[in-house]
Amino acid sequence: MARIILVQGDITEQAVDAVVNAANSSLLGGGGVDGAIHRRGGPEILEECRALRASRYGRGLATGQAVATTAGRLPARWVIHTVGPVWSAEQDRSEQLASCYRESLRVADELGARTVAFPAVSTGVYGWPLDDGARIALRTVRDAVAGRVEEVRFVLFDDRAYGVFEAGLAAG
Ligand code: AR6
């Protein structure tokens, strides 16, 4: 199992092998983490995303899947783009959210990444309740096959998100 650590801050500032992006299926950018990653990482990331859309991902990246590009100017080697589900009160999409963490870790292992930084996928623009998003994130990473990944760093933007993950980690 990979070591799990929590950091409060900005995911674009993390010196890790791979940074996970909370993207959308277009892979062509957006707000939140996605906007910050493209802004700080520079145009190389978008160029590779466009190439992915022109080749293997003509219809976009499906929810719960993950794909890697360069990290451009970020202090990381790769960005792993994953698409979280939009929160729904009527439909249980938890498995899709868990899949984001599992698939991102699988791609990270394939790349040979030892340290991976995750945001709290789907808990921003996509409206997933933070408590539940943290529970799914922590449980899935704990249960995932870590392979060569040694450290998973959850990067939480504010006090509240950090507190929720801290409580979730302590609760085991
Ligand atoms: N570093 C770490 N965490 C952040 C940062 C940052 N720089 N910025 C926001 N967060 P979101 P989603 C937190 O909205 O819900 C985009 O438009 C934020 O507080 O980035 O999966 C995409 O293109 C929240 O807890 O991702 C998609 O269309 C968490 O990161 C859509 O948003 C995730 O918020 C994806 O929505």
Short mmCIF file of C-alpha atoms and ligand atoms in Angstrom, two decimals:
data_model
loop_
_atom_site.label_atom_id
_atom_site.label_comp_id
_atom_site.label_asym_id
_atom_site.label_seq_id
_atom_site.Cartn_x
_atom_site.Cartn_y
_atom_site.Cartn_z
CA MET A 1 0.00 0.00 0.00
CA ALA A 2 1.20 3.50 -0.79
CA ARG A 3 1.75 5.96 2.06
CA ILE A 4 -1.06 8.51 2.19
CA ILE A 5 -0.29 12.07 3.18
CA LEU A 6 -2.42 15.22 3.31
CA VAL A 7 -1.27 18.68 2.31
CA GLN A 8 -3.19 21.92 2.36
CA GLY A 9 -2.36 24.02 -0.68
CA ASP A 10 -2.32 24.37 -4.40
CA ILE A 11 -1.87 21.22 -6.44
CA THR A 12 0.07 23.07 -9.15
CA GLU A 13 2.89 23.71 -6.65
CA GLN A 14 3.52 20.08 -5.74
CA ALA A 15 6.91 18.63 -6.63
CA VAL A 16 5.80 15.08 -7.36
CA ASP A 17 6.16 12.68 -10.26
CA ALA A 18 2.52 12.91 -11.31
CA VAL A 19 -0.22 15.44 -10.64
CA VAL A 20 -3.81 14.32 -11.18
CA ASN A 21 -6.11 16.76 -12.94
CA ALA A 22 -9.85 16.91 -12.24
CA ALA A 23 -10.62 17.33 -15.93
CA ASN A 24 -13.74 17.03 -18.06
CA SER A 25 -14.21 14.65 -20.96
CA SER A 26 -13.25 17.25 -23.59
CA LEU A 27 -9.70 17.31 -22.14
CA LEU A 28 -9.54 20.88 -23.38
CA GLY A 29 -9.52 22.73 -20.07
CA GLY A 30 -11.98 24.33 -17.70
CA GLY A 31 -12.08 25.97 -14.27
CA GLY A 32 -10.91 24.83 -10.82
CA VAL A 33 -7.93 22.46 -10.73
CA ASP A 34 -8.10 22.03 -14.51
CA GLY A 35 -7.84 25.77 -15.15
CA ALA A 36 -4.98 26.14 -12.65
CA ILE A 37 -3.01 23.23 -14.16
CA HIS A 38 -3.25 24.57 -17.72
CA ARG A 39 -2.48 28.12 -16.58
CA ARG A 40 0.60 27.18 -14.57
CA GLY A 41 1.71 24.28 -16.77
CA GLY A 42 1.63 26.24 -20.02
CA PRO A 43 0.50 25.40 -23.56
CA GLU A 44 2.37 22.10 -23.94
CA ILE A 45 -0.24 20.29 -21.86
CA LEU A 46 -3.10 21.51 -24.03
CA GLU A 47 -1.17 20.58 -27.16
CA GLU A 48 -0.89 16.99 -25.97
CA CYS A 49 -4.55 16.97 -24.94
CA ARG A 50 -5.51 18.11 -28.43
CA ALA A 51 -3.37 15.34 -29.93
CA LEU A 52 -5.15 12.80 -27.72
CA ARG A 53 -8.51 14.09 -28.96
CA ALA A 54 -7.28 13.79 -32.55
CA SER A 55 -6.19 10.17 -32.03
CA ARG A 56 -7.28 7.68 -29.36
CA TYR A 57 -9.87 9.89 -27.65
CA GLY A 58 -11.85 11.30 -30.55
CA ARG A 59 -15.01 11.21 -28.45
CA GLY A 60 -13.32 12.48 -25.34
CA LEU A 61 -12.21 10.74 -22.14
CA ALA A 62 -15.01 8.80 -20.45
CA THR A 63 -15.99 9.43 -16.84
CA GLY A 64 -13.86 7.34 -14.48
CA GLN A 65 -10.98 6.93 -16.95
CA ALA A 66 -7.48 8.46 -16.84
CA VAL A 67 -4.82 9.44 -19.37
CA ALA A 68 -1.38 11.06 -19.00
CA THR A 69 0.33 13.99 -20.71
CA THR A 70 3.44 16.01 -20.03
CA ALA A 71 3.29 18.36 -17.03
CA GLY A 72 4.73 21.24 -19.05
CA ARG A 73 6.18 23.83 -16.69
CA LEU A 74 4.73 22.33 -13.51
CA PRO A 75 7.27 20.92 -11.04
CA ALA A 76 6.10 17.41 -11.95
CA ARG A 77 6.82 15.00 -14.80
CA TRP A 78 3.31 14.09 -15.82
CA VAL A 79 -0.27 15.26 -15.50
CA ILE A 80 -2.77 12.42 -15.28
CA HIS A 81 -6.15 13.69 -16.46
CA THR A 82 -9.20 11.98 -15.02
CA VAL A 83 -12.89 12.78 -15.37
CA GLY A 84 -14.97 12.64 -12.22
CA PRO A 85 -18.73 12.14 -12.25
CA VAL A 86 -21.08 15.06 -11.74
CA TRP A 87 -22.85 14.60 -8.37
CA SER A 88 -26.38 13.24 -8.63
CA ALA A 89 -28.85 12.92 -5.76
CA GLU A 90 -30.91 10.35 -7.72
CA GLN A 91 -28.16 8.13 -9.02
CA ASP A 92 -25.26 6.50 -7.17
CA ARG A 93 -22.15 7.33 -9.19
CA SER A 94 -19.69 6.36 -6.44
CA GLU A 95 -18.17 3.59 -8.51
CA GLN A 96 -17.26 6.10 -11.23
CA LEU A 97 -15.59 8.33 -8.65
CA ALA A 98 -13.66 5.36 -7.20
CA SER A 99 -12.62 4.45 -10.73
CA CYS A 100 -10.96 7.87 -11.17
CA TYR A 101 -8.58 7.12 -8.29
CA ARG A 102 -7.96 3.51 -9.32
CA GLU A 103 -7.37 4.32 -12.99
CA SER A 104 -5.13 7.29 -12.17
CA LEU A 105 -3.01 5.06 -9.92
CA ARG A 106 -2.87 2.39 -12.63
CA VAL A 107 -1.62 4.96 -15.16
CA ALA A 108 0.84 6.35 -12.59
CA ASP A 109 2.25 2.88 -12.00
CA GLU A 110 2.55 2.28 -15.75
CA LEU A 111 4.54 5.49 -16.07
CA GLY A 112 6.78 4.52 -13.16
CA ALA A 113 5.64 7.41 -10.97
CA ARG A 114 6.52 7.00 -7.28
CA THR A 115 4.77 10.09 -5.94
CA VAL A 116 1.29 11.14 -7.03
CA ALA A 117 -0.73 14.21 -5.99
CA PHE A 118 -4.54 14.07 -6.14
CA PRO A 119 -7.12 16.81 -5.72
CA ALA A 120 -10.51 15.94 -4.22
CA VAL A 121 -11.99 14.93 -7.57
CA SER A 122 -15.61 16.01 -8.28
CA THR A 123 -15.96 18.03 -5.04
CA GLY A 124 -15.81 21.45 -6.74
CA VAL A 125 -17.63 22.37 -9.94
CA TYR A 126 -19.09 18.83 -10.10
CA GLY A 127 -20.80 19.27 -6.73
CA TRP A 128 -19.92 16.03 -4.90
CA PRO A 129 -20.38 16.41 -1.10
CA LEU A 130 -16.93 16.73 0.43
CA ASP A 131 -17.39 14.15 3.23
CA ASP A 132 -18.47 11.46 0.83
CA GLY A 133 -15.86 12.43 -1.77
CA ALA A 134 -13.14 12.15 0.89
CA ARG A 135 -14.42 8.77 2.10
CA ILE A 136 -14.41 7.34 -1.43
CA ALA A 137 -10.99 8.83 -2.22
CA LEU A 138 -9.32 7.48 0.93
CA ARG A 139 -10.92 4.06 0.78
CA THR A 140 -10.13 3.56 -2.90
CA VAL A 141 -6.51 4.61 -2.59
CA ARG A 142 -6.07 2.39 0.47
CA ASP A 143 -7.52 -0.60 -1.37
CA ALA A 144 -5.83 0.05 -4.72
CA VAL A 145 -2.89 -1.89 -6.06
CA ALA A 146 -0.14 0.66 -5.52
CA GLY A 147 2.47 -1.06 -7.70
CA ARG A 148 5.47 1.22 -7.78
CA VAL A 149 3.62 4.21 -6.32
CA GLU A 150 5.07 4.89 -2.89
CA GLU A 151 3.29 8.06 -1.87
CA VAL A 152 -0.18 9.41 -2.55
CA ARG A 153 -0.55 13.04 -1.56
CA PHE A 154 -4.03 14.51 -1.31
CA VAL A 155 -3.78 18.24 -1.89
CA LEU A 156 -6.67 20.08 -0.29
CA PHE A 157 -7.31 23.64 -1.22
CA ASP A 158 -8.79 24.98 2.00
CA ASP A 159 -9.05 24.37 5.77
CA ARG A 160 -12.39 22.69 5.51
CA ALA A 161 -11.36 20.14 2.88
CA TYR A 162 -8.16 19.44 4.80
CA GLY A 163 -10.14 18.88 8.01
CA VAL A 164 -12.57 16.50 6.32
CA PHE A 165 -9.73 14.40 4.85
CA GLU A 166 -7.87 14.45 8.18
CA ALA A 167 -10.95 13.10 9.98
CA GLY A 168 -11.44 10.49 7.25
CA LEU A 169 -7.85 9.33 7.50
CA ALA A 170 -8.03 9.11 11.29
CA ALA A 171 -11.26 7.13 11.11
CA GLY A 172 -9.40 4.55 9.01
N1 AR6 B 1 -5.31 22.93 -5.91
C1 AR6 B 1 -5.94 22.00 -5.17
N2 AR6 B 1 -7.28 21.90 -5.08
C2 AR6 B 1 -8.01 22.77 -5.80
C3 AR6 B 1 -7.43 23.78 -6.62
C4 AR6 B 1 -6.01 23.83 -6.66
N3 AR6 B 1 -5.37 24.75 -7.39
N4 AR6 B 1 -8.45 24.48 -7.20
C5 AR6 B 1 -9.62 23.95 -6.78
N5 AR6 B 1 -9.35 22.92 -5.91
P1 AR6 B 1 -12.78 21.22 -9.34
P2 AR6 B 1 -14.43 18.91 -10.17
C6 AR6 B 1 -10.29 22.02 -5.22
O1 AR6 B 1 -13.90 22.14 -9.56
O2 AR6 B 1 -15.40 19.15 -9.09
C7 AR6 B 1 -13.41 22.06 -14.25
O3 AR6 B 1 -14.02 23.12 -14.93
C8 AR6 B 1 -11.74 22.42 -5.14
O4 AR6 B 1 -11.92 23.24 -4.00
O5 AR6 B 1 -11.43 21.61 -9.81
O6 AR6 B 1 -13.95 17.50 -10.45
C9 AR6 B 1 -13.15 20.86 -15.16
O7 AR6 B 1 -12.80 21.26 -16.47
C10 AR6 B 1 -12.45 21.08 -5.02
O8 AR6 B 1 -12.45 20.61 -3.66
O9 AR6 B 1 -13.07 19.75 -10.03
C11 AR6 B 1 -14.45 20.13 -15.11
O10 AR6 B 1 -15.37 20.67 -16.05
C12 AR6 B 1 -11.57 20.13 -5.83
O11 AR6 B 1 -10.32 20.80 -5.98
C13 AR6 B 1 -14.95 20.35 -13.71
O12 AR6 B 1 -14.33 21.57 -13.29
C14 AR6 B 1 -12.12 19.77 -7.19
O13 AR6 B 1 -12.75 20.90 -7.78
C15 AR6 B 1 -14.51 19.27 -12.77
O14 AR6 B 1 -15.09 19.49 -11.51
#
